[in-house]
Coordinates of C-alpha atoms in Angstrom, one line a residue:
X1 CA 102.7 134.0 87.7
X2 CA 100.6 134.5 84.5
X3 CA 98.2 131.5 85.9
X4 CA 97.2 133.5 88.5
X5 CA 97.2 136.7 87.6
X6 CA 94.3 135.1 84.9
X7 CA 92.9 133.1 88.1
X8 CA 92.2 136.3 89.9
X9 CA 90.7 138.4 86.7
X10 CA 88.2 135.4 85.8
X11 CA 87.5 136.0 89.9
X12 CA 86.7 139.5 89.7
X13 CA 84.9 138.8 86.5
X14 CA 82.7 136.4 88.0
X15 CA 81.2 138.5 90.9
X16 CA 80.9 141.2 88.9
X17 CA 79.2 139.4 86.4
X18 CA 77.2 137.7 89.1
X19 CA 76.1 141.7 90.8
X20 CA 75.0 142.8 87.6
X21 CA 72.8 139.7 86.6
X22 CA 71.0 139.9 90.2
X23 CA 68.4 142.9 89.3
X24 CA 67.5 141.1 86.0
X25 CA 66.8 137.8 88.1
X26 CA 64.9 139.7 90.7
X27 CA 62.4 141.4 88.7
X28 CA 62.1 138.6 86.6
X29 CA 60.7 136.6 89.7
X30 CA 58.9 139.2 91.0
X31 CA 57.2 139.3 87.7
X32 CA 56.1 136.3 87.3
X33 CA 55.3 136.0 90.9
X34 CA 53.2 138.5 91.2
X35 CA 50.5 140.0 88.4
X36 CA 50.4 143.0 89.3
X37 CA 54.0 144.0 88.9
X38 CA 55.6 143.8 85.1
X39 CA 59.2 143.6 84.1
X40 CA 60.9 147.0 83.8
X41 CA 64.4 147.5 81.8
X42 CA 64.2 150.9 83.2
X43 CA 64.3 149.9 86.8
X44 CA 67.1 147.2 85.6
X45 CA 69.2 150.4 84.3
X46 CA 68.3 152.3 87.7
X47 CA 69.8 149.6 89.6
X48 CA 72.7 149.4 86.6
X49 CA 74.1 152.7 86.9
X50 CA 74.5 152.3 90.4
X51 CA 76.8 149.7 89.6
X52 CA 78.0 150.9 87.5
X53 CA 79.8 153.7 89.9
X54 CA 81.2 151.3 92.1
X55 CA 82.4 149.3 88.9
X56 CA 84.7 151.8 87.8
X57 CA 86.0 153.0 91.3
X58 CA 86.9 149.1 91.7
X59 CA 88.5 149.1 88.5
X60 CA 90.6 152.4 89.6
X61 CA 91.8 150.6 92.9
X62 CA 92.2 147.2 91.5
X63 CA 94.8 148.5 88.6
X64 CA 95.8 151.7 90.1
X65 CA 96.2 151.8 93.7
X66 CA 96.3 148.5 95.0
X67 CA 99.5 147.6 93.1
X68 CA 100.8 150.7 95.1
X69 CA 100.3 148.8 98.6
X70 CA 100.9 145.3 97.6
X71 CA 104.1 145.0 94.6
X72 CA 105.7 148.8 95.6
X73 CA 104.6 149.1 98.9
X74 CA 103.6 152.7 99.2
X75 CA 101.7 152.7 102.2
X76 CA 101.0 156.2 102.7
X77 CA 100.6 156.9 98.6
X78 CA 97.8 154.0 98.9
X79 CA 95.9 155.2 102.4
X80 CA 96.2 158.8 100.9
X81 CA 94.6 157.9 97.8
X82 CA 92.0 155.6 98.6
X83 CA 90.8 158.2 101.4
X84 CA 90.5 160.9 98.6
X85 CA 88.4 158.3 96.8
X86 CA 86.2 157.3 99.5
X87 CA 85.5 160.8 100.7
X88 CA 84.7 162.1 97.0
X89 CA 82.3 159.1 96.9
X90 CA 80.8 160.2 100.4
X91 CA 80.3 164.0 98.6
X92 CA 78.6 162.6 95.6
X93 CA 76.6 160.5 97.2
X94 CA 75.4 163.4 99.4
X95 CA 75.1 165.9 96.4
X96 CA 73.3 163.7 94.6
X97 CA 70.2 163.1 96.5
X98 CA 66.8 164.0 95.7
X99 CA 66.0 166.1 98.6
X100 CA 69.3 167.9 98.2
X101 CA 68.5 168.4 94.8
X102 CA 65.1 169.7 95.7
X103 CA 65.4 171.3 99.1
X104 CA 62.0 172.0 100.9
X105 CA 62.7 176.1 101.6
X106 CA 63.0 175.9 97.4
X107 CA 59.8 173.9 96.6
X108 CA 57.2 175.6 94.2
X109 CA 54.7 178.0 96.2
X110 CA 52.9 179.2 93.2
X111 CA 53.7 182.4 91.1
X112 CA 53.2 185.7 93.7
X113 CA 50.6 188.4 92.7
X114 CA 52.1 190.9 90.3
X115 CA 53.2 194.1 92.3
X116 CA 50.5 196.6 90.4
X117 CA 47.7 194.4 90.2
X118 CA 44.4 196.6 90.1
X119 CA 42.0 195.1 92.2
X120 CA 38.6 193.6 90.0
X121 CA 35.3 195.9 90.7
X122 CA 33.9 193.2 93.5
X123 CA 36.9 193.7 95.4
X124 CA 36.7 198.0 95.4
X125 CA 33.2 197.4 97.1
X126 CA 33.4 194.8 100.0
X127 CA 30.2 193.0 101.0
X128 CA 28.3 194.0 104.0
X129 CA 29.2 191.0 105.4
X130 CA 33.0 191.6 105.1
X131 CA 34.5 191.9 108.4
X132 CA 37.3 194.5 108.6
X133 CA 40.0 194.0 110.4
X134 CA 40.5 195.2 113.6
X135 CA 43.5 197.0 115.0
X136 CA 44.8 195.1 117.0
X137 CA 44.8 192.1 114.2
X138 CA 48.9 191.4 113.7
X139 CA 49.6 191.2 110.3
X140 CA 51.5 187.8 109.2
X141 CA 55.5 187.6 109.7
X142 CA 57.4 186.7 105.6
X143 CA 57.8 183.2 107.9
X144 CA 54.9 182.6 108.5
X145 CA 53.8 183.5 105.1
X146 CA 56.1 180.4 103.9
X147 CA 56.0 177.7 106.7
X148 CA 58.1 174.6 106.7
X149 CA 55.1 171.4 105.5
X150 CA 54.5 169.0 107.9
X151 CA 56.8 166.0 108.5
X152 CA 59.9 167.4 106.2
X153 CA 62.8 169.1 107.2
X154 CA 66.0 170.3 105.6
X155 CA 67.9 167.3 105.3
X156 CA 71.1 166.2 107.1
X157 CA 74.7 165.9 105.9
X158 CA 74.4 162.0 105.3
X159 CA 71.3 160.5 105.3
X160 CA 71.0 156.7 105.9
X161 CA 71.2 155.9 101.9
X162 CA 74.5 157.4 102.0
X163 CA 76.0 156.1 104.6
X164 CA 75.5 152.5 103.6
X165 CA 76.8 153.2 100.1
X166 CA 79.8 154.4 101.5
X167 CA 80.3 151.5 103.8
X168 CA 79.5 149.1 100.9
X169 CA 82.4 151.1 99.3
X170 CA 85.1 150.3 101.8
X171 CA 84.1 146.7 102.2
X172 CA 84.7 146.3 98.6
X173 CA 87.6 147.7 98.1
X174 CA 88.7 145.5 101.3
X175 CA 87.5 142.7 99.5
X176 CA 89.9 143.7 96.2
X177 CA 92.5 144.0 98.8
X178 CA 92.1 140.4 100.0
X179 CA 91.7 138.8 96.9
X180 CA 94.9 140.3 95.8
X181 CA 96.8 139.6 98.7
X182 CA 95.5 136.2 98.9
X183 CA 96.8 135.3 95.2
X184 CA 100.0 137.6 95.6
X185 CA 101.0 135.1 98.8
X186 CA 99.8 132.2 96.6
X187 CA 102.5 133.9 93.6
X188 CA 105.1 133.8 96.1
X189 CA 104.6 130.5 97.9
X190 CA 104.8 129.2 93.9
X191 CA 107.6 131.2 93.0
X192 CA 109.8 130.0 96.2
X193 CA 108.8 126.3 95.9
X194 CA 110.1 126.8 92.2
X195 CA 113.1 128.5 93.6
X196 CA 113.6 125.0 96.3
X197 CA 113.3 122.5 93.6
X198 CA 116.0 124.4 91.5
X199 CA 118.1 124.9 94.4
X200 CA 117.5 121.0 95.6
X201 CA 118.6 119.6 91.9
X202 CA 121.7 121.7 92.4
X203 CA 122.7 120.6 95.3
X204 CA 121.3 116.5 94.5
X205 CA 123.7 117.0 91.4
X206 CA 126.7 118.2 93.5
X207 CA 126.4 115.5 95.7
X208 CA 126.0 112.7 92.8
X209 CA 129.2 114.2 91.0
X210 CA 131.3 114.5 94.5
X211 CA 130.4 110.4 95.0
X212 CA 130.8 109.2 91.6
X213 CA 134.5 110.0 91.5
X214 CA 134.9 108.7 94.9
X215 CA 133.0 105.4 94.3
X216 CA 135.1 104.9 90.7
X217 CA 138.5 105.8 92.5
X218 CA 138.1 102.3 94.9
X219 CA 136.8 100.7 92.0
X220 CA 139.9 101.1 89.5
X221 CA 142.1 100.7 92.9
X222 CA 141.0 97.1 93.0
X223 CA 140.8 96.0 89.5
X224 CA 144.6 97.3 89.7
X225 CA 145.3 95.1 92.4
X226 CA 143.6 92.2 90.7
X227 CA 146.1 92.6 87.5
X228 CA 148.8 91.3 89.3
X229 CA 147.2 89.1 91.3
X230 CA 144.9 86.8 88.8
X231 CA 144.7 88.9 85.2
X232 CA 142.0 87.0 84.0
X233 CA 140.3 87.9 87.0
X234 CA 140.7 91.6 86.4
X235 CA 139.0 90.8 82.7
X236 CA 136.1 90.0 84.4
X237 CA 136.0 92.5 86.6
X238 CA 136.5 95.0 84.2
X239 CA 133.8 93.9 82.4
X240 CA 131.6 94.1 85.6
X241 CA 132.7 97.4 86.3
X242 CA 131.4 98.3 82.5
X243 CA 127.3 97.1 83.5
X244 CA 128.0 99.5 86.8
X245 CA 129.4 102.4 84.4
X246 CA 126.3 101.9 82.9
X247 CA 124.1 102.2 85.6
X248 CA 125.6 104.7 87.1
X249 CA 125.9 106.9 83.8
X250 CA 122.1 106.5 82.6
X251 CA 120.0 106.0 86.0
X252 CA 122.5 107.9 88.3
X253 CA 121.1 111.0 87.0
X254 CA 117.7 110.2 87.8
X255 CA 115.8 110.8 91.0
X256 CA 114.5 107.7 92.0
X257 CA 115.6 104.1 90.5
X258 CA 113.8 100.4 91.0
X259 CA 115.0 99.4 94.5
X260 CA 115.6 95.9 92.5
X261 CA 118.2 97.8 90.6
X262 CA 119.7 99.0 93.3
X263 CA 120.5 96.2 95.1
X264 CA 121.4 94.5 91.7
X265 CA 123.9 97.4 91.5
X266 CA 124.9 96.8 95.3
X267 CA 125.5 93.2 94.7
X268 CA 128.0 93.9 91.8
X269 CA 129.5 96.0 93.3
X270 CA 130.2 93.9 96.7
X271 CA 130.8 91.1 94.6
X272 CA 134.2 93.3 92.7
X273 CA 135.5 94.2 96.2
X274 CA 135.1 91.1 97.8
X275 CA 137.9 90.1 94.9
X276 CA 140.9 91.0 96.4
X277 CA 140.5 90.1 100.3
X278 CA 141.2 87.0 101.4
X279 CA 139.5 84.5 103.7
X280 CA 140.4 86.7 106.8
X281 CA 137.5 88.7 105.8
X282 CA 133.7 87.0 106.4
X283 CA 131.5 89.2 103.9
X284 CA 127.8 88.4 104.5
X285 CA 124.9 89.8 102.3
X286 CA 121.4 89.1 102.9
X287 CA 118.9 91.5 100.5
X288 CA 115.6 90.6 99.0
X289 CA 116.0 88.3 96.0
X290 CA 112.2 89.4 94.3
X291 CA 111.2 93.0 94.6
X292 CA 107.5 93.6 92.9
X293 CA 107.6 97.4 93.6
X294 CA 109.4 100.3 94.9
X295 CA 112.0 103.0 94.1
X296 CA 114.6 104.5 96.0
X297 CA 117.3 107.7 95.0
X298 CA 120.2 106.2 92.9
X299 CA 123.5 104.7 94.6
X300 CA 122.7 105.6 98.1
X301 CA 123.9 102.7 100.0
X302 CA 126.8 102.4 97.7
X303 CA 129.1 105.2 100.3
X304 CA 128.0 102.9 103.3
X305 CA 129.8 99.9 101.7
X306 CA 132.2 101.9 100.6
X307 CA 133.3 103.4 104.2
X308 CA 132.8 99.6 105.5
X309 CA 135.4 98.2 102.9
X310 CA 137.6 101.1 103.8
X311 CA 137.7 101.2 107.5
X312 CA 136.8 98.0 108.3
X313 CA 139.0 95.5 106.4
X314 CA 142.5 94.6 108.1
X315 CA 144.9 92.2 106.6
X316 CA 146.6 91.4 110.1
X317 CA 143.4 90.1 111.7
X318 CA 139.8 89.0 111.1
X319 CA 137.4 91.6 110.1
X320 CA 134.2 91.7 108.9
X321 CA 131.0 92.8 106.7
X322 CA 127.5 92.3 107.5
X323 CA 125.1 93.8 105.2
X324 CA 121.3 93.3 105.4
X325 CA 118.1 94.6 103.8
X326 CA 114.5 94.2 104.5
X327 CA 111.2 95.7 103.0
X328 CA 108.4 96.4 106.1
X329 CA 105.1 98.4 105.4
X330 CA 106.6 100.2 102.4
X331 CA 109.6 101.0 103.8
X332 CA 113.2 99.7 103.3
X333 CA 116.0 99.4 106.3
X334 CA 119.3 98.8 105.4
X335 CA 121.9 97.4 107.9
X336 CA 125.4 97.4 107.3
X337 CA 128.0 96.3 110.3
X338 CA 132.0 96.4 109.8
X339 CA 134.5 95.7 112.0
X340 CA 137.2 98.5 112.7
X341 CA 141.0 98.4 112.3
X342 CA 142.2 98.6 115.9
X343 CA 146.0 100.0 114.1
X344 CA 144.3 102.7 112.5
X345 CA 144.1 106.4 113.5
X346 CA 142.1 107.8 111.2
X347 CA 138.3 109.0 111.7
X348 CA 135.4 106.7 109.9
X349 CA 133.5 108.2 108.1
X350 CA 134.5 111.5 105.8
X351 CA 133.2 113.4 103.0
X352 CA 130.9 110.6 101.5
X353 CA 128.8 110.0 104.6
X354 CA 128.3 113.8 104.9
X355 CA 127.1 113.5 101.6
X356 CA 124.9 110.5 102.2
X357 CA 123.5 112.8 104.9
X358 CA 122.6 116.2 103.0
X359 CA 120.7 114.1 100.4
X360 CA 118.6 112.0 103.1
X361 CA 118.0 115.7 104.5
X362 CA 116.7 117.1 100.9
X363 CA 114.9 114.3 99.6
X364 CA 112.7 112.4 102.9
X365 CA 113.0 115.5 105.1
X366 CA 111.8 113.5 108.5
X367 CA 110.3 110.5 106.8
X368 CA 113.8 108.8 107.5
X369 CA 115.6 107.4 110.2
X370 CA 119.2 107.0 110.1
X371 CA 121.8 106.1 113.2
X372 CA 124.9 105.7 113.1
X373 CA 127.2 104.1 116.1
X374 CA 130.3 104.4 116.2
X375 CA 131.9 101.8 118.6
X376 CA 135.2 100.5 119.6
X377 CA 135.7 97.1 118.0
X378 CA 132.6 97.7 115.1
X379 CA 130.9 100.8 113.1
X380 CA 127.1 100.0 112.8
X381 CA 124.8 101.9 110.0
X382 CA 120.8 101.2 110.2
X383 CA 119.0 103.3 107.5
X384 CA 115.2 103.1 107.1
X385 CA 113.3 105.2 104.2
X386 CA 110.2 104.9 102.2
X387 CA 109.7 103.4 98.9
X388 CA 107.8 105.2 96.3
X389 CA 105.7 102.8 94.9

């Protein structure tokens, strides 16, 4: 992302800036630490052009050649390349020193005597005391004419300087290496967790469209049965049904609701199914009246009641509906107990619980508990999640 891409430039910007300061600060307290030393720009440029190698080989391999290794992943064009560079710097380093520049077998000896020099008149006539040579006296070898001055000798391929430039070298380009790795994995961890939301919303948006149309279906099933039944009844209800349209239109898009609203919207609805059953079916509801704080996704208990009032109510014998909520240490646990229909064949629990499910999964991850038992004579639902306060 752009954000980082400028994170990482103000980085290198930084430590660069920081290298280059360093000689100015340093001679500046050795100045005024000690008299006898004065502040020198020239030693400061010395010190600057140094720098200022290593600068523009870091710039080469920061915009050059490691995009190679880290967005094309060129392996061998990267190695390849940064080997020439390193070895070149080795060279240049090596080339450039003084006592390459000024090898000891080419230091100044002083101008040799001209070839036809005549000899000055004290020289044709020797003093008695001259001594001649003798014989036997060997005359002096061209080496030995030339020796090799004390404590110098021709210097080696790579002298110590060297060597740590070169090693200074590869730790900073490792160090470029890092950094860009470091916010390339922070890029991609960004870019993926972007990727995840979208792909979450999708699916939280499938989900809320797939119970919607499920939760309206039983809804209009019952006000249909309540037209025949007691029409003013079904006035009523439909005017209910309009404050849970309402609800479910402008907060069940949202991601969380007040968990007051919810079980207002829980109520409601348990209230408009409870219409059409008659006394053969004990429905008992026991939630918090006075909720301060705390949010919850929007209708999620809605498909538990739903599967209770559809599996669990029998007109041929008793049956029941026990629904309970509680608020513990910031959390919320929902019961919600049914009988079963001994005559019926079919499975509890279909789509909508599945559904239920996927979203628990995407939105707590394992900061819920939900269990589910299925027995013989009654289907029992405990659901525990946090409340966002």
């Amino acid at each position: 992302m752009k954000t980082l891409r400028n994170k990482e430039n103000l980085t290198y910007l930084a430590l660069w800036g920081l290298l280059f300061i360093i000689p100015v600060l340093s001679l500046y307290l050795r100045a005024n630490t000690d008299p006898m030393l004065s502040f020198s720009w020239g030693e400061v440029f010395a010190v600057w052009r140094e720098l200022a190698l290593f600068f523009a080989i870091f710039l080469l391999h920061n915009f050059l050649l490691a995009p190679l290794l880290i967005y094309r992943q060129r392996r061998w064009a990267y190695f390849t390349l940064a080997t020439v560079i390193i070895v070149s710097f080795a060279l240049w380093q090596c080339s450039n020193r003084p006592e390459m520049r000024h090898h000891p077998m080419h230091t100044e000896q002083g101008p040799p005597p001209p070839a036809h020099q005549h000899p000055s008149p004290d020289s044709q006539h020797p003093s008695p005391n001259t001594q001649h040579p003798s014989p036997n006296t060997q005359h002096p070898t061209p080496d030995s004419q030339h020796p090799t001055p004390p404590g110098k000798r021709p210097p080696v391929l790579m002298g110590e300087h060297d060597i740590v430039a070169t090693i200074i070298l590869v730790l900073m380009l490792g160090m470029n290496l890092g950094v860009k790795l470091y916010f390339k994995n922070r890029d991609d961890q960004l870019q993926m967790a972007a990727l995840e939301k979208q792909n979450l919303e999708q699916q939280l948006e499938y989900l809320r469209y797939q119970i919607n149309p499920h939760f309206f279906m039983n809804t209009l099933n019952n006000i249909h049965a309540l037209v025949d039944i007691d029409p003013e009844q079904a006035k009523s209800t439909i005017r209910e049904l309009s404050k849970m349209m309402r609800f479910v239109l402008y907060e069940g898009n949202k991601k969380t609701v007040p968990l007051s609203s919810e079980l207002s919207f829980l109520r409601n609805y348990i209230t408009l199914m409870g219409l059409r059953y008659t006394d053969k079916v004990d429905i008992t509801l026991q939630l918090p009246e006075t909720i301060e704080s705390g949010e919850v996704p929007p209708l999620l208990f809605v498909t538990f009641v739903e599967n209770a009032f559809k599996h669990g109510i029998s007109y041929q014998q008793q049956s029941f509906i026990e629904i309970q909520g509680s608020i513990n240490d910031s959390k919320f646990a929902f019961h919600c107990r049914n009988s079963k229909r001994v005559e019926s064949g079919e499975k509890t629990g279909g789509v909508g619980l599945r559904n239920v499910r996927q979203r628990l999964d995407l939105i707590y991850g394992s900061r819920y508990s939900l269990n589910i038992s299925d027995g013989t004579t009654d289907y029992n639902v405990e659901l525990t999640i946090p409340i966002k306060s």
